[in-house]
Amino acid sequence: MDQATANALFEQCAILLFLDAPPNMEFGIDFNTWTTGPRFRGLKFIPPGLHFVYHSSVSKFDQTGVRAGFFKVFEPREIVVKQWDPKREDIKPDNELDPDQVERYRLNIREFDQYLGYYPLIPTEEQPINTYRKWASLTTHITSTLLKRVLPQSWKISAMSSISKFSDVDVPKTFKSRGTGGAPTDMDVEGVTALTAVEAGTTKTSSAVEEDYRIHFTEMNLKRSFPDGASGVELTKYSLDKSHLLETLLQKKYKDYKEVLGELQLSFIIFLIGQVYDGLEQWKNLVQLICQSDEALDKYATTLYVEFLATLRYQIEECPDDFFHSEITGDNFLRYSLTFFVRTIQDRAGRGVPQALQKAVDGLLDYLRDRFQWDLRNDVRVIGEEEEEDDEYAPVVVETE
């Protein structure tokens, strides 16, 4: 990078001072991960906007520890100061930093320049992929309003300590397996939070510490997607078609359809990069909700659905090839949900499908066929043939006088 470009980026982008980080710690931002050295003091050239900063220690056996991190909306030319606390093995809370010292760091930021790594905005031979462009495509609908509603007050998450509605579903007051190396399974929440409070040197109760790590995903019950007082016909219809539930959430929980997509993106990032399993559960809920809402297509075909398919395409591109065959996602819910959706689109062909939606559907189906060898068009055809065969041999009701 030439000096003129470096100076321009220094003046326009944000800086993160990350002080006292131990050597050999995993440090990352968005899709970029490094191992810290003894001279590391932070990161420069951070593009303004939303980012996820994370870290995890490395043991003497070179095993990476549990990941933790925080979301932050960086302003242009903002200088953010964080300091590592070896007792906590975590970042110090901002209110424990000396504000006068922090201000001195900011005033003398040029002195840190040689100790700062840089956000790889410009592709190089070593890193030819533009990771910022990938990150931006996965976070287009995530707003500060959504972050404040969903994340803990600190905007911090942890693969070990973060909890949500999914943490209490099957085994009350226990953590589910986080699906990460070294993460606990079936660990008692009260025990974890009490330990966290002791390590942090606080006197918070377990419930208070729990709230510090609770992710407030939007509540939805896909098994009860019909309206209250539904008739028999409505109960059957809206148990299969989730449109009533989707519309209710849009009216009562979300500002608009873009916020639904924002939570879809946020839950995916929480799982994929934050390594918090609960994010995957919410992502699956939202994918199934949108894919199984037939009636909603009348209203949102060229808005919610076109943008949903684009968002989903970007997300799938970041998943490893075996993602939908792993122990965590082995039920392959995505193939089932998309098959349901494609069949819905085909059934609506007689009423007309907007060109923009059909183009988005075809593009995603072609990509899935080429990458995963999923022929969802054929899946839908086979299902239709099987149903026709079942109807052929169905019992015939004969009315007698």
GROMACS .gro file of C-alpha atoms in nm:
model
  401
    1MET     CA    1   0.000   0.000   0.000
    2ASP     CA    2   0.146   0.338  -0.098
    3GLN     CA    3   0.179   0.615   0.160
    4ALA     CA    4  -0.085   0.839   0.005
    5THR     CA    5  -0.346   0.559   0.024
    6ALA     CA    6  -0.242   0.477   0.379
    7ASN     CA    7  -0.274   0.842   0.488
    8ALA     CA    8  -0.617   0.872   0.326
    9LEU     CA    9  -0.743   0.557   0.498
   10PHE     CA   10  -0.597   0.671   0.830
   11GLU     CA   11  -0.800   0.991   0.808
   12GLN     CA   12  -1.128   0.832   0.692
   13CYS     CA   13  -1.145   0.499   0.874
   14ALA     CA   14  -1.172   0.398   1.239
   15ILE     CA   15  -0.906   0.262   1.473
   16LEU     CA   16  -0.933   0.001   1.746
   17LEU     CA   17  -0.667   0.009   2.017
   18PHE     CA   18  -0.653  -0.336   2.176
   19LEU     CA   19  -0.405  -0.299   2.459
   20ASP     CA   20  -0.223  -0.562   2.666
   21ALA     CA   21  -0.335  -0.852   2.446
   22PRO     CA   22  -0.130  -1.164   2.526
   23PRO     CA   23   0.085  -1.312   2.246
   24ASN     CA   24  -0.057  -1.606   2.048
   25MET     CA   25  -0.417  -1.504   2.109
   26GLU     CA   26  -0.664  -1.543   1.824
   27PHE     CA   27  -0.789  -1.197   1.728
   28GLY     CA   28  -1.034  -1.126   1.453
   29ILE     CA   29  -1.276  -0.884   1.298
   30ASP     CA   30  -1.552  -0.994   1.060
   31PHE     CA   31  -1.397  -1.258   0.829
   32ASN     CA   32  -1.037  -1.175   0.918
   33THR     CA   33  -0.845  -1.366   1.185
   34TRP     CA   34  -0.487  -1.336   1.305
   35THR     CA   35  -0.262  -1.457   1.587
   36THR     CA   36  -0.133  -1.173   1.802
   37GLY     CA   37   0.236  -1.105   1.845
   38PRO     CA   38   0.420  -0.920   2.124
   39ARG     CA   39   0.401  -0.586   1.939
   40PHE     CA   40   0.028  -0.601   1.862
   41ARG     CA   41  -0.168  -0.297   1.984
   42GLY     CA   42  -0.479  -0.300   1.768
   43LEU     CA   43  -0.616  -0.243   1.421
   44LYS     CA   44  -0.643   0.051   1.182
   45PHE     CA   45  -0.823   0.122   0.852
   46ILE     CA   46  -1.152  -0.017   0.986
   47PRO     CA   47  -1.430   0.087   0.745
   48PRO     CA   48  -1.708   0.289   0.913
   49GLY     CA   49  -2.012   0.079   0.995
   50LEU     CA   50  -2.097  -0.241   1.177
   51HIS     CA   51  -1.825  -0.491   1.266
   52PHE     CA   52  -1.781  -0.792   1.493
   53VAL     CA   53  -1.454  -0.804   1.690
   54TYR     CA   54  -1.366  -1.133   1.857
   55HIS     CA   55  -1.088  -1.317   2.037
   56SER     CA   56  -1.000  -1.648   2.194
   57SER     CA   57  -0.694  -1.764   2.383
   58VAL     CA   58  -0.462  -2.041   2.268
   59SER     CA   59  -0.338  -2.301   2.518
   60LYS     CA   60   0.019  -2.423   2.550
   61PHE     CA   61  -0.093  -2.725   2.347
   62ASP     CA   62  -0.196  -2.490   2.061
   63GLN     CA   63  -0.565  -2.553   2.118
   64THR     CA   64  -0.789  -2.256   2.045
   65GLY     CA   65  -1.018  -2.163   2.333
   66VAL     CA   66  -1.378  -2.049   2.338
   67ARG     CA   67  -1.455  -1.749   2.118
   68ALA     CA   68  -1.602  -1.426   2.256
   69GLY     CA   69  -1.650  -1.087   2.100
   70PHE     CA   70  -1.853  -0.772   2.061
   71PHE     CA   71  -2.048  -0.591   1.791
   72LYS     CA   72  -1.966  -0.228   1.729
   73VAL     CA   73  -2.081   0.037   1.482
   74PHE     CA   74  -1.762   0.232   1.410
   75GLU     CA   75  -1.789   0.597   1.312
   76PRO     CA   76  -1.551   0.762   1.060
   77ARG     CA   77  -1.220   0.852   1.230
   78GLU     CA   78  -1.342   0.705   1.560
   79ILE     CA   79  -1.075   0.571   1.797
   80VAL     CA   80  -1.204   0.291   2.018
   81VAL     CA   81  -0.992   0.182   2.314
   82LYS     CA   82  -1.015  -0.167   2.464
   83GLN     CA   83  -0.785  -0.324   2.721
   84TRP     CA   84  -0.727  -0.690   2.797
   85ASP     CA   85  -0.774  -0.809   3.156
   86PRO     CA   86  -0.565  -1.125   3.224
   87LYS     CA   87  -0.763  -1.207   3.539
   88ARG     CA   88  -1.091  -1.220   3.350
   89GLU     CA   89  -0.927  -1.349   3.035
   90ASP     CA   90  -1.154  -1.099   2.866
   91ILE     CA   91  -1.177  -0.733   2.775
   92LYS     CA   92  -1.219  -0.488   3.062
   93PRO     CA   93  -1.556  -0.313   3.077
   94ASP     CA   94  -1.534   0.040   2.938
   95ASN     CA   95  -1.634   0.193   3.272
   96GLU     CA   96  -1.321   0.049   3.433
   97LEU     CA   97  -1.086   0.234   3.198
   98ASP     CA   98  -0.930   0.563   3.308
   99PRO     CA   99  -1.104   0.825   3.088
  100ASP     CA  100  -0.806   1.064   3.105
  101GLN     CA  101  -0.569   0.791   2.992
  102VAL     CA  102  -0.805   0.692   2.713
  103GLU     CA  103  -0.811   1.052   2.592
  104ARG     CA  104  -0.429   1.064   2.595
  105TYR     CA  105  -0.420   0.750   2.382
  106ARG     CA  106  -0.650   0.915   2.132
  107LEU     CA  107  -0.451   1.237   2.117
  108ASN     CA  108  -0.129   1.046   2.058
  109ILE     CA  109  -0.268   0.784   1.824
  110ARG     CA  110   0.013   0.830   1.569
  111GLU     CA  111   0.255   0.683   1.823
  112PHE     CA  112   0.072   0.351   1.795
  113ASP     CA  113   0.081   0.341   1.416
  114GLN     CA  114   0.370   0.096   1.383
  115TYR     CA  115   0.200  -0.146   1.626
  116LEU     CA  116  -0.134  -0.155   1.449
  117GLY     CA  117  -0.244  -0.420   1.207
  118TYR     CA  118  -0.475  -0.312   0.929
  119TYR     CA  119  -0.815  -0.417   0.806
  120PRO     CA  120  -0.751  -0.575   0.463
  121LEU     CA  121  -0.961  -0.338   0.255
  122ILE     CA  122  -0.734  -0.372  -0.045
  123PRO     CA  123  -0.674  -0.728  -0.176
  124THR     CA  124  -0.313  -0.847  -0.183
  125GLU     CA  125  -0.132  -1.153  -0.320
  126GLU     CA  126  -0.147  -1.308   0.028
  127GLN     CA  127  -0.517  -1.228   0.068
  128PRO     CA  128  -0.676  -1.182  -0.276
  129ILE     CA  129  -1.038  -1.210  -0.154
  130ASN     CA  130  -1.209  -0.886  -0.053
  131THR     CA  131  -1.335  -0.992   0.290
  132TYR     CA  132  -1.498  -0.656   0.358
  133ARG     CA  133  -1.723  -0.695   0.054
  134LYS     CA  134  -1.829  -1.038   0.184
  135TRP     CA  135  -1.900  -0.895   0.529
  136ALA     CA  136  -2.099  -0.605   0.387
  137SER     CA  137  -2.315  -0.839   0.179
  138LEU     CA  138  -2.405  -1.039   0.492
  139THR     CA  139  -2.501  -0.740   0.709
  140THR     CA  140  -2.702  -0.514   0.478
  141HIS     CA  141  -3.018  -0.516   0.694
  142ILE     CA  142  -2.865  -0.517   1.043
  143THR     CA  143  -2.940  -0.183   1.211
  144SER     CA  144  -2.845  -0.033   1.547
  145THR     CA  145  -3.210  -0.056   1.650
  146LEU     CA  146  -3.210  -0.430   1.585
  147LEU     CA  147  -2.880  -0.477   1.769
  148LYS     CA  148  -3.013  -0.294   2.074
  149ARG     CA  149  -3.324  -0.510   2.078
  150VAL     CA  150  -3.159  -0.848   2.025
  151LEU     CA  151  -2.813  -0.829   2.182
  152PRO     CA  152  -2.723  -0.799   2.551
  153GLN     CA  153  -2.672  -0.442   2.669
  154SER     CA  154  -2.294  -0.474   2.624
  155TRP     CA  155  -2.337  -0.605   2.265
  156LYS     CA  156  -2.104  -0.888   2.369
  157ILE     CA  157  -2.152  -1.256   2.294
  158SER     CA  158  -1.959  -1.564   2.401
  159ALA     CA  159  -1.957  -1.921   2.274
  160MET     CA  160  -1.950  -2.035   2.638
  161SER     CA  161  -2.167  -1.786   2.825
  162SER     CA  162  -2.428  -1.652   2.582
  163ILE     CA  163  -2.780  -1.780   2.644
  164SER     CA  164  -3.117  -1.730   2.481
  165LYS     CA  165  -3.462  -1.885   2.463
  166PHE     CA  166  -3.301  -2.191   2.304
  167SER     CA  167  -3.082  -2.248   2.610
  168ASP     CA  168  -3.392  -2.323   2.817
  169VAL     CA  169  -3.601  -2.528   2.577
  170ASP     CA  170  -3.528  -2.892   2.653
  171VAL     CA  171  -3.319  -2.880   2.969
  172PRO     CA  172  -3.415  -2.583   3.189
  173LYS     CA  173  -3.126  -2.380   3.325
  174THR     CA  174  -2.866  -2.565   3.122
  175PHE     CA  175  -2.644  -2.471   2.833
  176LYS     CA  176  -2.679  -2.672   2.520
  177SER     CA  177  -2.363  -2.785   2.347
  178ARG     CA  178  -2.225  -2.488   2.157
  179GLY     CA  179  -2.070  -2.702   1.888
  180THR     CA  180  -1.723  -2.554   1.943
  181GLY     CA  181  -1.403  -2.712   2.060
  182GLY     CA  182  -1.366  -2.696   2.435
  183ALA     CA  183  -1.716  -2.553   2.494
  184PRO     CA  184  -1.918  -2.698   2.782
  185THR     CA  185  -2.217  -2.924   2.744
  186ASP     CA  186  -2.510  -2.947   2.983
  187MET     CA  187  -2.344  -2.695   3.210
  188ASP     CA  188  -2.558  -2.543   3.480
  189VAL     CA  189  -2.634  -2.179   3.403
  190GLU     CA  190  -2.629  -2.071   3.764
  191GLY     CA  191  -2.291  -2.232   3.812
  192VAL     CA  192  -2.148  -2.066   3.503
  193THR     CA  193  -2.285  -1.723   3.586
  194ALA     CA  194  -2.173  -1.743   3.948
  195LEU     CA  195  -1.824  -1.834   3.829
  196THR     CA  196  -1.834  -1.550   3.577
  197ALA     CA  197  -1.928  -1.306   3.852
  198VAL     CA  198  -1.642  -1.422   4.074
  199GLU     CA  199  -1.388  -1.400   3.791
  200ALA     CA  200  -1.514  -1.053   3.708
  201GLY     CA  201  -1.478  -0.942   4.067
  202THR     CA  202  -1.844  -0.842   4.090
  203THR     CA  203  -2.121  -0.916   4.336
  204LYS     CA  204  -2.389  -0.965   4.070
  205THR     CA  205  -2.647  -1.235   4.124
  206SER     CA  206  -2.664  -1.526   3.882
  207SER     CA  207  -2.979  -1.389   3.718
  208ALA     CA  208  -2.815  -1.048   3.668
  209VAL     CA  209  -2.507  -1.200   3.508
  210GLU     CA  210  -2.731  -1.421   3.293
  211GLU     CA  211  -2.899  -1.108   3.159
  212ASP     CA  212  -2.557  -0.968   3.066
  213TYR     CA  213  -2.520  -1.260   2.826
  214ARG     CA  214  -2.879  -1.316   2.715
  215ILE     CA  215  -2.955  -1.279   2.344
  216HIS     CA  216  -3.315  -1.167   2.294
  217PHE     CA  217  -3.413  -1.340   1.972
  218THR     CA  218  -3.767  -1.271   1.853
  219GLU     CA  219  -4.005  -1.527   2.000
  220MET     CA  220  -4.201  -1.741   1.754
  221ASN     CA  221  -4.369  -2.079   1.775
  222LEU     CA  222  -4.375  -2.247   1.435
  223LYS     CA  223  -4.593  -2.526   1.574
  224ARG     CA  224  -4.865  -2.277   1.665
  225SER     CA  225  -4.887  -2.056   1.360
  226PHE     CA  226  -5.266  -2.031   1.345
  227PRO     CA  227  -5.476  -1.746   1.492
  228ASP     CA  228  -5.645  -1.766   1.830
  229GLY     CA  229  -5.995  -1.909   1.803
  230ALA     CA  230  -5.920  -2.054   1.460
  231SER     CA  231  -6.189  -2.266   1.297
  232GLY     CA  232  -6.108  -2.619   1.186
  233VAL     CA  233  -6.039  -2.501   0.832
  234GLU     CA  234  -5.815  -2.215   0.951
  235LEU     CA  235  -5.630  -2.440   1.192
  236THR     CA  236  -5.544  -2.679   0.910
  237LYS     CA  237  -5.458  -2.402   0.663
  238TYR     CA  238  -5.233  -2.195   0.890
  239SER     CA  239  -5.061  -2.494   1.046
  240LEU     CA  240  -4.920  -2.562   0.699
  241ASP     CA  241  -4.903  -2.203   0.577
  242LYS     CA  242  -4.713  -1.984   0.827
  243SER     CA  243  -4.837  -1.657   0.673
  244HIS     CA  244  -5.055  -1.562   0.969
  245LEU     CA  245  -4.758  -1.598   1.205
  246LEU     CA  246  -4.531  -1.402   0.972
  247GLU     CA  247  -4.781  -1.119   0.935
  248THR     CA  248  -4.840  -1.108   1.313
  249LEU     CA  249  -4.466  -1.078   1.377
  250LEU     CA  250  -4.437  -0.803   1.116
  251GLN     CA  251  -4.713  -0.607   1.287
  252LYS     CA  252  -4.612  -0.662   1.651
  253LYS     CA  253  -4.239  -0.741   1.666
  254TYR     CA  254  -4.069  -0.592   1.361
  255LYS     CA  255  -4.080  -0.245   1.212
  256ASP     CA  256  -4.091  -0.383   0.857
  257TYR     CA  257  -3.983  -0.682   0.649
  258LYS     CA  258  -3.623  -0.554   0.634
  259GLU     CA  259  -3.592  -0.606   1.008
  260VAL     CA  260  -3.690  -0.971   0.964
  261LEU     CA  261  -3.404  -1.004   0.718
  262GLY     CA  262  -3.182  -0.815   0.960
  263GLU     CA  263  -3.244  -1.072   1.232
  264LEU     CA  264  -3.189  -1.350   0.979
  265GLN     CA  265  -2.848  -1.197   0.905
  266LEU     CA  266  -2.763  -1.129   1.269
  267SER     CA  267  -2.849  -1.480   1.386
  268PHE     CA  268  -2.634  -1.623   1.104
  269ILE     CA  269  -2.335  -1.408   1.204
  270ILE     CA  270  -2.382  -1.498   1.572
  271PHE     CA  271  -2.353  -1.864   1.477
  272LEU     CA  272  -2.104  -1.865   1.190
  273ILE     CA  273  -1.849  -1.619   1.327
  274GLY     CA  274  -1.950  -1.585   1.693
  275GLN     CA  275  -1.976  -1.966   1.723
  276VAL     CA  276  -2.287  -1.940   1.943
  277TYR     CA  277  -2.511  -2.235   1.855
  278ASP     CA  278  -2.831  -2.050   1.948
  279GLY     CA  279  -2.781  -1.828   1.644
  280LEU     CA  280  -2.824  -2.129   1.418
  281GLU     CA  281  -3.152  -2.220   1.588
  282GLN     CA  282  -3.300  -1.874   1.525
  283TRP     CA  283  -3.169  -1.873   1.169
  284LYS     CA  284  -3.342  -2.206   1.104
  285ASN     CA  285  -3.666  -2.072   1.255
  286LEU     CA  286  -3.664  -1.766   1.030
  287VAL     CA  287  -3.576  -1.962   0.715
  288GLN     CA  288  -3.860  -2.206   0.777
  289LEU     CA  289  -4.104  -1.926   0.862
  290ILE     CA  290  -4.038  -1.741   0.536
  291CYS     CA  291  -4.021  -2.050   0.315
  292GLN     CA  292  -4.349  -2.190   0.448
  293SER     CA  293  -4.560  -1.874   0.413
  294ASP     CA  294  -4.762  -1.915   0.094
  295GLU     CA  295  -5.027  -1.645   0.142
  296ALA     CA  296  -4.760  -1.386   0.229
  297LEU     CA  297  -4.624  -1.411  -0.126
  298ASP     CA  298  -4.923  -1.211  -0.249
  299LYS     CA  299  -4.798  -0.912  -0.050
  300TYR     CA  300  -4.421  -0.957  -0.027
  301ALA     CA  301  -4.315  -1.142  -0.344
  302THR     CA  302  -4.097  -0.864  -0.488
  303THR     CA  303  -3.977  -0.724  -0.155
  304LEU     CA  304  -3.924  -0.964   0.134
  305TYR     CA  305  -3.892  -1.275  -0.082
  306VAL     CA  306  -3.659  -1.141  -0.350
  307GLU     CA  307  -3.430  -0.995  -0.085
  308PHE     CA  308  -3.457  -1.310   0.129
  309LEU     CA  309  -3.333  -1.527  -0.158
  310ALA     CA  310  -3.041  -1.291  -0.220
  311THR     CA  311  -2.954  -1.291   0.151
  312LEU     CA  312  -2.976  -1.669   0.169
  313ARG     CA  313  -2.751  -1.705  -0.135
  314TYR     CA  314  -2.481  -1.490   0.026
  315GLN     CA  315  -2.507  -1.691   0.348
  316ILE     CA  316  -2.487  -2.030   0.180
  317GLU     CA  317  -2.179  -1.917  -0.010
  318GLU     CA  318  -1.999  -1.875   0.324
  319CYS     CA  319  -2.094  -2.220   0.454
  320PRO     CA  320  -1.842  -2.504   0.417
  321ASP     CA  321  -1.934  -2.782   0.175
  322ASP     CA  322  -2.026  -3.025   0.454
  323PHE     CA  323  -2.226  -2.770   0.655
  324PHE     CA  324  -2.564  -2.925   0.582
  325HIS     CA  325  -2.439  -3.274   0.655
  326SER     CA  326  -2.272  -3.211   0.990
  327GLU     CA  327  -2.395  -3.333   1.327
  328ILE     CA  328  -2.540  -2.988   1.398
  329THR     CA  329  -2.734  -2.948   1.073
  330GLY     CA  330  -2.766  -3.312   0.975
  331ASP     CA  331  -3.143  -3.294   0.940
  332ASN     CA  332  -3.082  -3.076   0.633
  333PHE     CA  333  -3.370  -2.847   0.720
  334LEU     CA  334  -3.266  -2.610   0.440
  335ARG     CA  335  -3.325  -2.859   0.161
  336TYR     CA  336  -3.665  -2.945   0.306
  337SER     CA  337  -3.763  -2.578   0.351
  338LEU     CA  338  -3.653  -2.477   0.002
  339THR     CA  339  -3.826  -2.777  -0.156
  340PHE     CA  340  -4.146  -2.666   0.017
  341PHE     CA  341  -4.091  -2.313  -0.111
  342VAL     CA  342  -4.016  -2.418  -0.470
  343ARG     CA  343  -4.330  -2.629  -0.476
  344THR     CA  344  -4.530  -2.329  -0.355
  345ILE     CA  345  -4.388  -2.118  -0.637
  346GLN     CA  346  -4.471  -2.384  -0.895
  347ASP     CA  347  -4.825  -2.422  -0.761
  348ARG     CA  348  -4.875  -2.045  -0.804
  349ALA     CA  349  -4.760  -2.047  -1.167
  350GLY     CA  350  -5.117  -2.032  -1.293
  351ARG     CA  351  -5.177  -1.711  -1.098
  352GLY     CA  352  -4.851  -1.564  -1.217
  353VAL     CA  353  -4.515  -1.532  -1.039
  354PRO     CA  354  -4.337  -1.194  -1.061
  355GLN     CA  355  -4.038  -1.211  -1.295
  356ALA     CA  356  -3.800  -1.076  -1.029
  357LEU     CA  357  -3.901  -1.353  -0.788
  358GLN     CA  358  -3.880  -1.630  -1.047
  359LYS     CA  359  -3.535  -1.508  -1.153
  360ALA     CA  360  -3.417  -1.510  -0.788
  361VAL     CA  361  -3.557  -1.861  -0.734
  362ASP     CA  362  -3.396  -1.997  -1.050
  363GLY     CA  363  -3.062  -1.840  -0.962
  364LEU     CA  364  -3.057  -1.999  -0.617
  365LEU     CA  365  -3.169  -2.339  -0.748
  366ASP     CA  366  -2.896  -2.338  -1.013
  367TYR     CA  367  -2.636  -2.251  -0.751
  368LEU     CA  368  -2.749  -2.529  -0.514
  369ARG     CA  369  -2.746  -2.780  -0.801
  370ASP     CA  370  -2.395  -2.683  -0.909
  371ARG     CA  371  -2.244  -2.671  -0.560
  372PHE     CA  372  -2.428  -2.937  -0.358
  373GLN     CA  373  -2.583  -3.140  -0.639
  374TRP     CA  374  -2.928  -3.064  -0.498
  375ASP     CA  375  -3.182  -3.088  -0.777
  376LEU     CA  376  -3.476  -2.930  -0.599
  377ARG     CA  377  -3.680  -2.906  -0.918
  378ASN     CA  378  -3.660  -3.282  -0.949
  379ASP     CA  379  -3.738  -3.323  -0.577
  380VAL     CA  380  -4.062  -3.130  -0.627
  381ARG     CA  381  -4.148  -3.336  -0.936
  382VAL     CA  382  -4.093  -3.664  -0.748
  383ILE     CA  383  -4.309  -3.548  -0.458
  384GLY     CA  384  -4.587  -3.459  -0.701
  385GLU     CA  385  -4.568  -3.799  -0.871
  386GLU     CA  386  -4.577  -3.978  -0.537
  387GLU     CA  387  -4.886  -3.784  -0.432
  388GLU     CA  388  -5.058  -3.862  -0.762
  389GLU     CA  389  -4.980  -4.232  -0.710
  390ASP     CA  390  -5.118  -4.219  -0.357
  391ASP     CA  391  -5.438  -4.058  -0.488
  392GLU     CA  392  -5.473  -4.327  -0.754
  393TYR     CA  393  -5.485  -4.600  -0.492
  394ALA     CA  394  -5.680  -4.405  -0.234
  395PRO     CA  395  -6.006  -4.566  -0.118
  396VAL     CA  396  -6.315  -4.458  -0.307
  397VAL     CA  397  -6.618  -4.346  -0.107
  398VAL     CA  398  -6.939  -4.479  -0.262
  399GLU     CA  399  -7.262  -4.316  -0.159
  400THR     CA  400  -7.562  -4.547  -0.136
  401GLU     CA  401  -7.923  -4.452  -0.128
   0.00000   0.00000   0.00000
